[in-house]
Short mmCIF file of C-alpha atoms and ligand atoms in Angstrom, two decimals:
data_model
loop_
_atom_site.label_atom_id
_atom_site.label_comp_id
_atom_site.label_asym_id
_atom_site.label_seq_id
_atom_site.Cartn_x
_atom_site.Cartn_y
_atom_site.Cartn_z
CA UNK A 25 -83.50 -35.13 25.11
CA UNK A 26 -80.64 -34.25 27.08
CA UNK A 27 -82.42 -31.70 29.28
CA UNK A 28 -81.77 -33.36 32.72
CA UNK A 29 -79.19 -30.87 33.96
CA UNK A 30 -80.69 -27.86 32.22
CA UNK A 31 -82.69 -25.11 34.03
CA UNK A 32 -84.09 -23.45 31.35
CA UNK A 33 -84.44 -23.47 27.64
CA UNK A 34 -81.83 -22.25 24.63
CA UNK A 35 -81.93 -18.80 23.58
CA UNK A 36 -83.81 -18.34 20.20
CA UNK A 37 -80.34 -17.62 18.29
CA UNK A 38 -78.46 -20.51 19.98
CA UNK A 39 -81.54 -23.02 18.96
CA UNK A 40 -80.64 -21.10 15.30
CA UNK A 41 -77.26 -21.86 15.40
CA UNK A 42 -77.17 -25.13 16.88
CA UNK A 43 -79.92 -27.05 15.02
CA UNK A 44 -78.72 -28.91 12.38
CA UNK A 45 -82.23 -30.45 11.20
CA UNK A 46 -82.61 -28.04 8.17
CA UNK A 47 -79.81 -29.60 6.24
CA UNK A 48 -79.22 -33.12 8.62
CA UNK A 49 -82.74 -34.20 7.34
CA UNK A 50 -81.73 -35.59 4.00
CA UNK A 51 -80.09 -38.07 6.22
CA UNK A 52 -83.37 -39.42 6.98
CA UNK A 53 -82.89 -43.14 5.49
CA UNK A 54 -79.58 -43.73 6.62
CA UNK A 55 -80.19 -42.77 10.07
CA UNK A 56 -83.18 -45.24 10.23
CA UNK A 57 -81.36 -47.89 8.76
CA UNK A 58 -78.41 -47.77 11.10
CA UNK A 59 -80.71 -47.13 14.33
CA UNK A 60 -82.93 -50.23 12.88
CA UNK A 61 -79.53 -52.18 13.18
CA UNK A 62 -78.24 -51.09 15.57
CA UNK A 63 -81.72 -52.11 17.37
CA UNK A 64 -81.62 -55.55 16.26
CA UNK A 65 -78.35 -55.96 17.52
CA UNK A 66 -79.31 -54.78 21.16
CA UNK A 67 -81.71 -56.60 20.73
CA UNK A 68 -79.63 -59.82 19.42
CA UNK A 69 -77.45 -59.32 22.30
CA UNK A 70 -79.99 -59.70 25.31
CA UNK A 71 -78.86 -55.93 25.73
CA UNK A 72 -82.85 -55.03 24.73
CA UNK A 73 -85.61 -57.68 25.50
CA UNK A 74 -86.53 -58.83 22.14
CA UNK A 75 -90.12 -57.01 22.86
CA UNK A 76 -88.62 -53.76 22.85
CA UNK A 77 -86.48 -54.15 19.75
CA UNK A 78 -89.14 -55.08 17.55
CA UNK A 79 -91.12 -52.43 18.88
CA UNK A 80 -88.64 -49.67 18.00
CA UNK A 81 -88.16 -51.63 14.81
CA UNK A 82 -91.57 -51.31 13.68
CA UNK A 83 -91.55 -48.02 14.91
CA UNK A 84 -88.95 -46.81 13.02
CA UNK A 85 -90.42 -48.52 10.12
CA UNK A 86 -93.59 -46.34 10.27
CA UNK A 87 -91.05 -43.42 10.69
CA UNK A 88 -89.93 -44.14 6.75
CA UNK A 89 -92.87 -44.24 5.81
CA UNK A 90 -94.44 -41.04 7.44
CA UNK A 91 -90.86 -39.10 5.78
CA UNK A 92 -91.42 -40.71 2.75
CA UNK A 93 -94.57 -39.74 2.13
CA UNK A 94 -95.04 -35.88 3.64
CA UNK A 95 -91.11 -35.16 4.21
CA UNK A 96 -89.06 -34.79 7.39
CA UNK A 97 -91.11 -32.24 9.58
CA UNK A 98 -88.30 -29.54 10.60
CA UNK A 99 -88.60 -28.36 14.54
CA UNK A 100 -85.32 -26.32 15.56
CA UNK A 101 -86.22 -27.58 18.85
CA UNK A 102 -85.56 -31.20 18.46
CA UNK A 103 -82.14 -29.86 16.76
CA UNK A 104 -81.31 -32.32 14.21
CA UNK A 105 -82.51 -35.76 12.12
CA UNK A 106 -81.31 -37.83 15.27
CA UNK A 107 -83.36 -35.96 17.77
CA UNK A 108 -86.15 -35.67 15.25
CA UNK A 109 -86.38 -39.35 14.90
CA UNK A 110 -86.22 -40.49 18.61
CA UNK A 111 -89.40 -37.94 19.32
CA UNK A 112 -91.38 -39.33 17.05
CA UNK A 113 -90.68 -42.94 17.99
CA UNK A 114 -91.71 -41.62 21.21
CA UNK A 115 -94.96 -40.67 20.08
CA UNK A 116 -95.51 -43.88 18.16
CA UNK A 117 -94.29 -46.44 20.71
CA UNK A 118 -93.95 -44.70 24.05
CA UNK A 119 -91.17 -45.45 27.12
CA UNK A 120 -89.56 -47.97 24.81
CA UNK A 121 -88.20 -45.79 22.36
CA UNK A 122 -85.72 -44.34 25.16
CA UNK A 123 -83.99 -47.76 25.08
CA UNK A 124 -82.56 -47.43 21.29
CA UNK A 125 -80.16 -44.99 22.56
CA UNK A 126 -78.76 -47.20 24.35
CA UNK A 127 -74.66 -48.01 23.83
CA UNK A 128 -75.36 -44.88 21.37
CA UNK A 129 -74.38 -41.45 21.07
CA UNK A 130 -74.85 -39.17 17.90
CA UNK A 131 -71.44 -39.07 17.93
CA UNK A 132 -71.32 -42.92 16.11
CA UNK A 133 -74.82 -41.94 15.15
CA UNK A 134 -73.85 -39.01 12.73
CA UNK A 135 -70.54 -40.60 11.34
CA UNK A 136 -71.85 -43.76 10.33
CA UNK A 137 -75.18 -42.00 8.60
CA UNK A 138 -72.69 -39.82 6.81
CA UNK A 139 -70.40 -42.60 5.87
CA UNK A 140 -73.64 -44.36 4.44
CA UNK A 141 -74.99 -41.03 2.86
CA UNK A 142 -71.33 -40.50 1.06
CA UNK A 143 -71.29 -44.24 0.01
CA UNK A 144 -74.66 -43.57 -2.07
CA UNK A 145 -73.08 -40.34 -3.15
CA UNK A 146 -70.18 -42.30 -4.63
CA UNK A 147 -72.26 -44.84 -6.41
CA UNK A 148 -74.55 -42.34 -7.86
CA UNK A 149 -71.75 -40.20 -9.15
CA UNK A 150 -70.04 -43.25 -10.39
CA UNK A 151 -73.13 -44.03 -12.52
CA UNK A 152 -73.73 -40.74 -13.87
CA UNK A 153 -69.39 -40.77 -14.65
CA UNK A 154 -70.68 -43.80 -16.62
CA UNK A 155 -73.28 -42.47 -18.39
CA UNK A 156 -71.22 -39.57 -19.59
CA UNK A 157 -68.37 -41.69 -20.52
CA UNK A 158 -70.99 -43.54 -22.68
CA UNK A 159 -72.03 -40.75 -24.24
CA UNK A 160 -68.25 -39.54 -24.99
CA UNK A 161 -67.61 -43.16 -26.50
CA UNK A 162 -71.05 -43.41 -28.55
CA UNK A 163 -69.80 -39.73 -29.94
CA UNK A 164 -66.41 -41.03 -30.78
CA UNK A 165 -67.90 -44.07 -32.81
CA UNK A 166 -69.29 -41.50 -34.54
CA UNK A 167 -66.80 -39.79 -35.55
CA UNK A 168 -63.55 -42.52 -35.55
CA UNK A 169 -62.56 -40.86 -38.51
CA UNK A 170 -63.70 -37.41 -38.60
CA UNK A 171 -61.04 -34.72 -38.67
CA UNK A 172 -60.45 -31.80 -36.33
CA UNK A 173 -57.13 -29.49 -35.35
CA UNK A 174 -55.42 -30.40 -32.60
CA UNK A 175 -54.21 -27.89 -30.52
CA UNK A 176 -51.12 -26.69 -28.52
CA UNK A 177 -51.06 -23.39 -27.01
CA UNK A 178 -54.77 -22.73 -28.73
CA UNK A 179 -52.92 -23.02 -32.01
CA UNK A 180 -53.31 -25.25 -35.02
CA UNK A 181 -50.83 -28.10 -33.93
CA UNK A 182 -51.62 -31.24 -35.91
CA UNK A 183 -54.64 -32.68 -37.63
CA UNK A 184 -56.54 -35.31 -35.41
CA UNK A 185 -60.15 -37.18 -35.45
CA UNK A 186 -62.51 -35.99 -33.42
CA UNK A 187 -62.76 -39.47 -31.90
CA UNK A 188 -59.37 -39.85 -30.51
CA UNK A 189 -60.08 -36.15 -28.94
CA UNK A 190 -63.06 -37.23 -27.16
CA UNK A 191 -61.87 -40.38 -25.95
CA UNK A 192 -59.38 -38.07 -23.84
CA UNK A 193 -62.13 -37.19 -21.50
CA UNK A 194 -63.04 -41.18 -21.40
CA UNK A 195 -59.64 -41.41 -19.71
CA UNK A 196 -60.32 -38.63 -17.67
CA UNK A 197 -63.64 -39.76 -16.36
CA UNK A 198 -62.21 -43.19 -16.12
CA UNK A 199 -59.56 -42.65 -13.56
CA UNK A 200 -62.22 -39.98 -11.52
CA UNK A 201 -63.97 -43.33 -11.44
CA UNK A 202 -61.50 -45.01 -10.16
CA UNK A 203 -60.62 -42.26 -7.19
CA UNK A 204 -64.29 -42.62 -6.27
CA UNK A 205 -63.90 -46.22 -5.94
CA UNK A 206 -60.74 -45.90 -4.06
CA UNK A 207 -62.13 -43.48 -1.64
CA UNK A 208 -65.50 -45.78 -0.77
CA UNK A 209 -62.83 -48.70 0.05
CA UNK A 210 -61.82 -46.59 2.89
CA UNK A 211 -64.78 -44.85 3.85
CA UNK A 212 -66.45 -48.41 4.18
CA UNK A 213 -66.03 -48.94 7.77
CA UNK A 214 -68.77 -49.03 10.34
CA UNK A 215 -68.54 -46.36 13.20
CA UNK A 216 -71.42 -47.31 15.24
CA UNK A 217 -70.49 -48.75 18.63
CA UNK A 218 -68.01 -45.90 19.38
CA UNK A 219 -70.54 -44.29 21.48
CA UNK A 220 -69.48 -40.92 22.65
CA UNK A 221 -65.95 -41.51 22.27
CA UNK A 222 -64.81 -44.48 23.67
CA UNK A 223 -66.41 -47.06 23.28
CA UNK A 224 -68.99 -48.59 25.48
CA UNK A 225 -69.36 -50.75 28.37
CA UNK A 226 -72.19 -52.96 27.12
CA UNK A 227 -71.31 -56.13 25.25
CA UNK A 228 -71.91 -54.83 21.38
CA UNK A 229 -72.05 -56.79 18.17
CA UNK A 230 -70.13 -53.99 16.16
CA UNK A 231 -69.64 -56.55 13.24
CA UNK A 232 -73.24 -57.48 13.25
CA UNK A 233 -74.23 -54.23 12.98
CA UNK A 234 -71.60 -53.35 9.92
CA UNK A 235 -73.33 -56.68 8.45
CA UNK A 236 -76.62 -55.38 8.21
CA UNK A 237 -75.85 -51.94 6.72
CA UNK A 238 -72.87 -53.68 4.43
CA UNK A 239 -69.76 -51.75 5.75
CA UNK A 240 -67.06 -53.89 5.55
CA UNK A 241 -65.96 -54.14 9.24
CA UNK A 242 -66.17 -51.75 12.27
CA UNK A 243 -64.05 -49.07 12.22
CA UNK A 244 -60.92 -50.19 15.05
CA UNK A 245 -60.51 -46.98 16.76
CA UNK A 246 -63.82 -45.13 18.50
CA UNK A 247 -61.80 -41.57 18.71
CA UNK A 248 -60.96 -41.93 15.42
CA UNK A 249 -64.45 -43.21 14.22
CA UNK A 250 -66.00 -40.27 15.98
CA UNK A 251 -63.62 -37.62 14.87
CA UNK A 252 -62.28 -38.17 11.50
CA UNK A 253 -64.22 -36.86 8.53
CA UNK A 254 -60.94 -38.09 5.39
CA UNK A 255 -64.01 -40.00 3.68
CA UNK A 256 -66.06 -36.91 2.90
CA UNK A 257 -62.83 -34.78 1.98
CA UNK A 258 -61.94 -37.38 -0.41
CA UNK A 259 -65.07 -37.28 -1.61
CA UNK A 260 -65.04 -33.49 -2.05
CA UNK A 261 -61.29 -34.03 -3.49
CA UNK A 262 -62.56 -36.71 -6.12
CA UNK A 263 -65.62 -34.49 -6.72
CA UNK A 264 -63.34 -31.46 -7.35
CA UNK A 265 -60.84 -32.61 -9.69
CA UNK A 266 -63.65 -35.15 -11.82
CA UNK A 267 -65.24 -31.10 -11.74
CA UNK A 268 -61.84 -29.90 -13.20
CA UNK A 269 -61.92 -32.42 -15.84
CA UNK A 270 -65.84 -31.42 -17.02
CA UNK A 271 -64.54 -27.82 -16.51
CA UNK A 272 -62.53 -28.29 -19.62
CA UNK A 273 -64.74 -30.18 -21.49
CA UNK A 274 -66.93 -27.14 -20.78
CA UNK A 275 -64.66 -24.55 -21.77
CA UNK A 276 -64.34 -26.26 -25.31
CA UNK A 277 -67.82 -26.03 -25.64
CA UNK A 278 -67.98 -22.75 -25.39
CA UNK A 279 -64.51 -21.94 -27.63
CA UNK A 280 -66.16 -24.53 -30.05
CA UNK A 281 -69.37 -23.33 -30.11
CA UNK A 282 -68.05 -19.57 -31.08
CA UNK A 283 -68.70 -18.05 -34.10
CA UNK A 284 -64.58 -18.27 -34.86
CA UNK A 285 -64.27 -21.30 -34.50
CA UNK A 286 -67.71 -22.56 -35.21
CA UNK A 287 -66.90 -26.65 -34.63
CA UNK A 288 -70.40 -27.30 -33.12
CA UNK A 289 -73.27 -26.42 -32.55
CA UNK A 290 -76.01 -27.02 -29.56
CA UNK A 291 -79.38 -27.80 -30.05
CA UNK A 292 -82.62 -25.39 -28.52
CA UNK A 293 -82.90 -27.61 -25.51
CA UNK A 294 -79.21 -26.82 -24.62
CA UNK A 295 -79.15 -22.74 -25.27
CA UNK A 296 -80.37 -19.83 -24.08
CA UNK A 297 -81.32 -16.72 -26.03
CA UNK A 298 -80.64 -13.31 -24.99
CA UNK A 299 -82.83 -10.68 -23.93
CA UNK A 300 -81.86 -7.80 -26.32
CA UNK A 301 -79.48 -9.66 -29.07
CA UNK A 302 -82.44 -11.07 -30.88
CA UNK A 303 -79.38 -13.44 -32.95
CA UNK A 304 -77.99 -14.97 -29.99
CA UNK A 305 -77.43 -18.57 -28.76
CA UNK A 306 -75.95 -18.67 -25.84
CA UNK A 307 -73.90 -22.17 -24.45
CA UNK A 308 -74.81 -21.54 -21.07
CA UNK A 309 -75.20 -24.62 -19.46
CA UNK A 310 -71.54 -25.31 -20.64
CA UNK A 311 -70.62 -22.05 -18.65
CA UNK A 312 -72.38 -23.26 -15.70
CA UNK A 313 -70.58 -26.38 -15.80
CA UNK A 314 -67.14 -24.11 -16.03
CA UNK A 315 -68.76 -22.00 -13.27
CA UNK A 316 -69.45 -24.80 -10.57
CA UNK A 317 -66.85 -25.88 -10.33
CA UNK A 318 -65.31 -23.23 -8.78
CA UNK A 319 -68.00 -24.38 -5.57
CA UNK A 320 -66.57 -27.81 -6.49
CA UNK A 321 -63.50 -27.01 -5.30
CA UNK A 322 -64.34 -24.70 -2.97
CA UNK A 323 -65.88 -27.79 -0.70
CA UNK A 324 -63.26 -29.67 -0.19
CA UNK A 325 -61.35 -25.90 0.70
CA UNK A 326 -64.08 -25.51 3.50
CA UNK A 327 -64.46 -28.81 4.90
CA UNK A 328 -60.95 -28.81 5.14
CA UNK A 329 -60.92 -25.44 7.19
CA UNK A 330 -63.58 -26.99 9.35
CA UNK A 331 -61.66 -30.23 10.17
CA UNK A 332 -57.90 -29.39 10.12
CA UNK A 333 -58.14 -27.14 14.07
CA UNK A 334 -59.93 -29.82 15.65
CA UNK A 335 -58.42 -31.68 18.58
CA UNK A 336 -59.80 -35.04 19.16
CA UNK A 337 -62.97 -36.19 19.30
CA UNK A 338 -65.56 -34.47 18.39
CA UNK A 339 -66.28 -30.87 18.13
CA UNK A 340 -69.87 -28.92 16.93
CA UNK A 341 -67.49 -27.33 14.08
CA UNK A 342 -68.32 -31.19 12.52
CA UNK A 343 -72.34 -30.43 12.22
CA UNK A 344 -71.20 -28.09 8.97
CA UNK A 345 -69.77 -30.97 7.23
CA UNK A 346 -72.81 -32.04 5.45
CA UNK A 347 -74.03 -29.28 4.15
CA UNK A 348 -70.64 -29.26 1.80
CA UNK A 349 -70.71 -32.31 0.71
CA UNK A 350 -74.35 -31.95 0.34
CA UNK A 351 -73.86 -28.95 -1.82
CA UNK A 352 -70.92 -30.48 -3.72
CA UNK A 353 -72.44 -33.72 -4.42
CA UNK A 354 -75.57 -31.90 -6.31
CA UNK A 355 -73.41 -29.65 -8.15
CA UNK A 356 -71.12 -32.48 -9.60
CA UNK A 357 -74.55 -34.49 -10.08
CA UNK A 358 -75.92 -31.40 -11.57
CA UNK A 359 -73.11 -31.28 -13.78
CA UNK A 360 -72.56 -34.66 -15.34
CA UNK A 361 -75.93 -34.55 -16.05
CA UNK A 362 -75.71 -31.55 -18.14
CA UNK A 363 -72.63 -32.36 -19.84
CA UNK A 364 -73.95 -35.71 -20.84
CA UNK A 365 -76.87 -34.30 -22.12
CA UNK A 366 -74.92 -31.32 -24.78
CA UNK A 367 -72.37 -34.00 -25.51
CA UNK A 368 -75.34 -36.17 -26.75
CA UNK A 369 -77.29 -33.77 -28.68
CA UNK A 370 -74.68 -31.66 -30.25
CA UNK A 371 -74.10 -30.95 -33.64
CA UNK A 372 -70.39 -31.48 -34.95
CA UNK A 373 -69.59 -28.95 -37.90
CA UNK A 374 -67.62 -31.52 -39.57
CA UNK A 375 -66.51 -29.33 -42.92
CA UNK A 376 -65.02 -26.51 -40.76
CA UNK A 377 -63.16 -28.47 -38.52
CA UNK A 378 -61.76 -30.51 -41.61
CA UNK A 379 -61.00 -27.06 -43.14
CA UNK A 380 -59.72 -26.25 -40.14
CA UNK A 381 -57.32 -29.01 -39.50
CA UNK A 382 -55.51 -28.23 -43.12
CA UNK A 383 -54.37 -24.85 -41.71
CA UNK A 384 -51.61 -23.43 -39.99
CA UNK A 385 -49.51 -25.42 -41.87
CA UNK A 386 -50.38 -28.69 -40.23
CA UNK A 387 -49.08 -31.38 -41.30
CA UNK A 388 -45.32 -29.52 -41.16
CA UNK A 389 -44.31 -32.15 -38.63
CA UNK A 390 -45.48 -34.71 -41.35
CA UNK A 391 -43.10 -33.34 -44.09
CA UNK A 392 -40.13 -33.44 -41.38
CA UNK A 393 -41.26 -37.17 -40.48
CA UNK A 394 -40.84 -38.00 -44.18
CA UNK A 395 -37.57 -36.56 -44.47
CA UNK A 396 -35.95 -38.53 -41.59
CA UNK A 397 -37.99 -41.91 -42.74
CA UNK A 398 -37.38 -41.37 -47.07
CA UNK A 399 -34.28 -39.04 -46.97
CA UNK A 400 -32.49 -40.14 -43.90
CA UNK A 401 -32.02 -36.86 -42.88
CA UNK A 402 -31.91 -36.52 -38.62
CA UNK A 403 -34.86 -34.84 -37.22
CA UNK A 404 -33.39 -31.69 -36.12
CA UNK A 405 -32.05 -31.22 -40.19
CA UNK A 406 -35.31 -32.04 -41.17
CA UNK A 407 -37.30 -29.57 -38.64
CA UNK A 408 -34.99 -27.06 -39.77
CA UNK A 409 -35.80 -27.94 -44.19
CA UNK A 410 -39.39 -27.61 -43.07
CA UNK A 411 -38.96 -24.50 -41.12
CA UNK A 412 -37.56 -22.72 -44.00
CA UNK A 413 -40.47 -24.48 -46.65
CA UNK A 414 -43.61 -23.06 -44.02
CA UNK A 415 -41.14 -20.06 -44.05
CA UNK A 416 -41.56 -19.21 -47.74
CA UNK A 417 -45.26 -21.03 -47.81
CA UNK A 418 -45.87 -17.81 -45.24
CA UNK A 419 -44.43 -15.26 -47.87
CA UNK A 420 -46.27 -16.47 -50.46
CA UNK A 421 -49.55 -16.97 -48.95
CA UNK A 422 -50.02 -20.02 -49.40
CA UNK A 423 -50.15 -23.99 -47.56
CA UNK A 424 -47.77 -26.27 -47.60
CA UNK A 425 -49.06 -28.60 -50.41
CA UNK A 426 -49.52 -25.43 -52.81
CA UNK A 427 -45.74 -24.60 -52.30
CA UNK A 428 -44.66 -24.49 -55.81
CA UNK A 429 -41.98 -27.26 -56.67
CA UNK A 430 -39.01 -25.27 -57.46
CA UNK A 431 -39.30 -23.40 -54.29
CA UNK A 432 -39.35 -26.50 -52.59
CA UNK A 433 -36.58 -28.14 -53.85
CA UNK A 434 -34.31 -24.80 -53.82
CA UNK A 435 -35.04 -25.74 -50.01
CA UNK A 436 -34.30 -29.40 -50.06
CA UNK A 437 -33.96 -31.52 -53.96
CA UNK A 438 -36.30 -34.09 -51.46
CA UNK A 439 -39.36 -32.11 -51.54
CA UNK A 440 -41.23 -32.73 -54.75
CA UNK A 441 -44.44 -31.98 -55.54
CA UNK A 442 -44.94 -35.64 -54.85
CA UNK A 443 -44.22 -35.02 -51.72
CA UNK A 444 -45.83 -31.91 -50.67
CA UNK A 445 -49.07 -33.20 -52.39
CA UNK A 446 -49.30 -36.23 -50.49
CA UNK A 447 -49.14 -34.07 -47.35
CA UNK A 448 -53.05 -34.40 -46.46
CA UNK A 449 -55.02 -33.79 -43.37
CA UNK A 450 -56.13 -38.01 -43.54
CA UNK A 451 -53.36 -39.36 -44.53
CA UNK A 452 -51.56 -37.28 -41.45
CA UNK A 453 -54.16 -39.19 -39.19
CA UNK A 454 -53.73 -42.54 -40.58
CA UNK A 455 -50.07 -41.85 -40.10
CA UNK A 456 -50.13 -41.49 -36.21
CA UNK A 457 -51.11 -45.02 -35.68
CA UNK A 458 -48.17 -45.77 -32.39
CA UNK A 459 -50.40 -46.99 -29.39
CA UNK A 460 -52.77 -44.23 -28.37
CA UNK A 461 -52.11 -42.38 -31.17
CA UNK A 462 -54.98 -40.70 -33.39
CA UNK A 463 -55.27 -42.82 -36.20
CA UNK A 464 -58.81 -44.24 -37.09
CA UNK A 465 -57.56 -47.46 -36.31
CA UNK A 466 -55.93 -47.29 -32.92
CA UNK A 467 -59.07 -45.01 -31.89
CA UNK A 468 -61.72 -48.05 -32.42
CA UNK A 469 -59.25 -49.72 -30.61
CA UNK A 470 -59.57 -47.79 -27.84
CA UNK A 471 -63.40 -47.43 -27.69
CA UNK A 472 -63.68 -51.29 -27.71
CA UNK A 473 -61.24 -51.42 -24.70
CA UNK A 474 -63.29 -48.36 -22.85
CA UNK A 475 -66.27 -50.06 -23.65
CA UNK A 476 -64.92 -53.39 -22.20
CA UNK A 477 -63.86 -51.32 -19.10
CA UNK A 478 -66.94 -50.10 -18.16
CA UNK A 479 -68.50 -53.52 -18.05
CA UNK A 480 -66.25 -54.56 -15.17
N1 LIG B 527 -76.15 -32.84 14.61
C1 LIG B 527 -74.86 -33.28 15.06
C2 LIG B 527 -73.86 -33.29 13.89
O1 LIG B 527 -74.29 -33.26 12.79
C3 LIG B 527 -74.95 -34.65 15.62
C4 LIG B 527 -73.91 -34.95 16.60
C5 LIG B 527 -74.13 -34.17 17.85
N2 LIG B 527 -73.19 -34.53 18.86
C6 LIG B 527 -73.00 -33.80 19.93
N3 LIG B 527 -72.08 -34.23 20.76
N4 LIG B 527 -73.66 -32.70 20.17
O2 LIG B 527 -72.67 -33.31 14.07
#
């Protein structure tokens, strides 16, 4: 294709390194679509006789077809998805298919089929951020009411329900959402018509061509449309920290499905067994979550790399940017897919997490909230009464609410056994009812709204 000045052929390793085609041919629809627009256009413009254009258009047309059905046939020599296309239109319609490259250069060609590839990308991950969202909320319907410890440093903090705790990754996967949806504003912007670099001299329809493939407007500057490659770091940034966020989802799994803790349990479809532990049941798909993300976040490290040396316009370094979003957009894919399916089938050991909740003396902050509200005592007093009841609670062995009465009120005359009876694990939750707090009632709350969110 661009053999006019050569003498001879590449070397075997350069054609290795140089062709792209392996990992450029899942770019196969968008680089059809854009050179069927940008076709029509030329076409459109006088620039092609209409003849031609329709030619190449149902040219190209046959292409899909042909990839669709039997693939994209890989030849190092035609180096990548651009090259691969234009040869075959050459088969199908002859001279004319050396006009669509006209007021073209793969430089537009490649940054505008990646800005359409990554804008599919974002939908589909936005979808399957949906889907696990749903399957958080349907979860925490479930269990509105259901009691679990929360935790601070690992430790038994306070009692909460299971719902409120699960509609923490609905926020979570909500605002990844909303980075995704950020980023595709931007990235929305049609390169094509930037030709090598700088434009071109023949009179172009640039917005008729971001029409037809539903970018918002051409891109303003051709070096930059060429060059810049922000949309698929964000993308790789969004990906990375929505694969944070399912990291830690992960990582409870696996603490909750322990045998210590014991809080759930996954069914067949979602463990693995062990080759020599006949007992075992392994989360691994959780760990694999935990694990990819590390390549997650590697992505956006590498693209990164690849982009930040590079004077302006473009540079070969650019041909390896697909292959990390590529990878990165599979694993997250991979990933919410997985984690919406455990999350949907898993078993919540509802007793031992309500046992659970009622230890490690709990509801302590409970007692000291009384004491300032029914005593009138300031906080830091009543932190300090409570310290000294868990204190002696400790020495004896036992909880809170079996601290016998005249220990108690040696401590403070306030704490009865009144008092330290009504210190429960529900009536804890029902307590912590200030806005996005865990109480049954302010966590229905909160589904409704999530559920109203992800209708807009
Ligand atoms: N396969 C190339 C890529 O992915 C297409 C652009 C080639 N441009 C060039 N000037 N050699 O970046």
């Amino acid at each position: 294709m661009w053999g006019g000045r050569f003498g001879g052929g590449p070397a075997a390793i350069m054609q290795e390194i140089n062709a792209s085609i392996p990992i450029d041919k899942r770019l196969w629809e968008e680089d059809i679509a854009a050179s069927r627009a940008h076709a029509a256009m030329l076409g459109a413009q006088g620039i092609l006789t209409q003849g031609d254009a329709q030619k190449i258009d149902a040219g190209l047309a046959q292409i899909a077809e042909e990839y669709a059905a039997n693939g994209v046939p890989v030849d190092l020599s035609l180096e990548d998805i651009h090259m691969t296309t234009e040869s075959r239109l050459r088969d199908i319609i002859g001279e004319a298919a050396g006009r669509l490259h006209t007021a073209r250069s793969r430089n537009d060609q490649v940054a505008t089929d990646f800005r359409l590839w990554v804008r599919t990308a974002t939908d589909r991950i936005d979808a399957g951020l949906a889907a696990m969202q749903k399957a958080l909320l349907d979860r925490a319907e479930e269990h509105a009411d259901s009691i679990m410890p929360g935790f601070t440093h690992l430790q038994v903090a306070q009692p909460i329900t299971l719902g409120h705790h699960l509609l923490a990754y609905v926020e979570m996967f909500a605002r990844d959402r909303s980075r995704f949806r950020d980023a595709r504003v931007r990235l929305n912007e049609n390169p094509l018509g930037s030709a090598a670099l700088a434009g071109t001299s023949f009179p172009l329809d640039r917005h008729a061509t971001a029409k037809a493939l539903g970018f918002d407007r051409p891109m303003a500057n051709s070096i930059d449309a060429v060059s810049d490659r922000d949309f698929a770091l964000e993308f790789c940034a969004s990906a990375s920290i929505a694969a944070i966020h399912l990291s830690r989802l992960a990582e409870e799994i696996v603490i909750w499905a322990s045998q210590p803790f014991g809080f759930i349990s996954l069914p067949d479809a979602w463990s693995t067994g062990s080759s020599i532990m006949p007992q075992k049941r392994n989360p691994d798909a959780a760990e694999l979550v935990r694990g990819r993300a590390g390549m997650l976040l590697g992505a956006f490290q590498r693209l990164a790399v690849v982009v930040k040396g590079l004077p302006l316009t473009y540079s070969k370094d650019l041909q390896d940017d697909k292959a990390t979003v590529f990878e990165a957009f599979d694993a997250l894919a991979l990933s919410l897919a997985a984690m919406t399916g455990m999350i949907e089938t898993l078993t919540f050991r509802l007793d031992r997490m309500r046992a659970l909740a009622a230890t490690g003396y709990s509801t302590a902050t409970d007692l000291a909230d009384w004491l300032v509200k029914e005593a009138n005592l300031p906080f830091r007093d009543a932190h300090h009464v409570v310290g000294s009841c868990v204190k002696r609670a400790e020495q004896l062995g036992v909880e809170l609410s079996a601290l016998p009465e005249a220990e108690a009120v040696a401590i403070h005359p306030a704490v009865t056994a009144q008092v330290l009876a009504s210190l429960t694990v529900e009536a804890s939750v029902a307590s912590r009812a200030s806005y996005g707090g865990t109480a049954p009632i302010r966590v229905r709350e909160a589904i409704a709204a999530a559920r109203a969110a992800q209708q807009d």
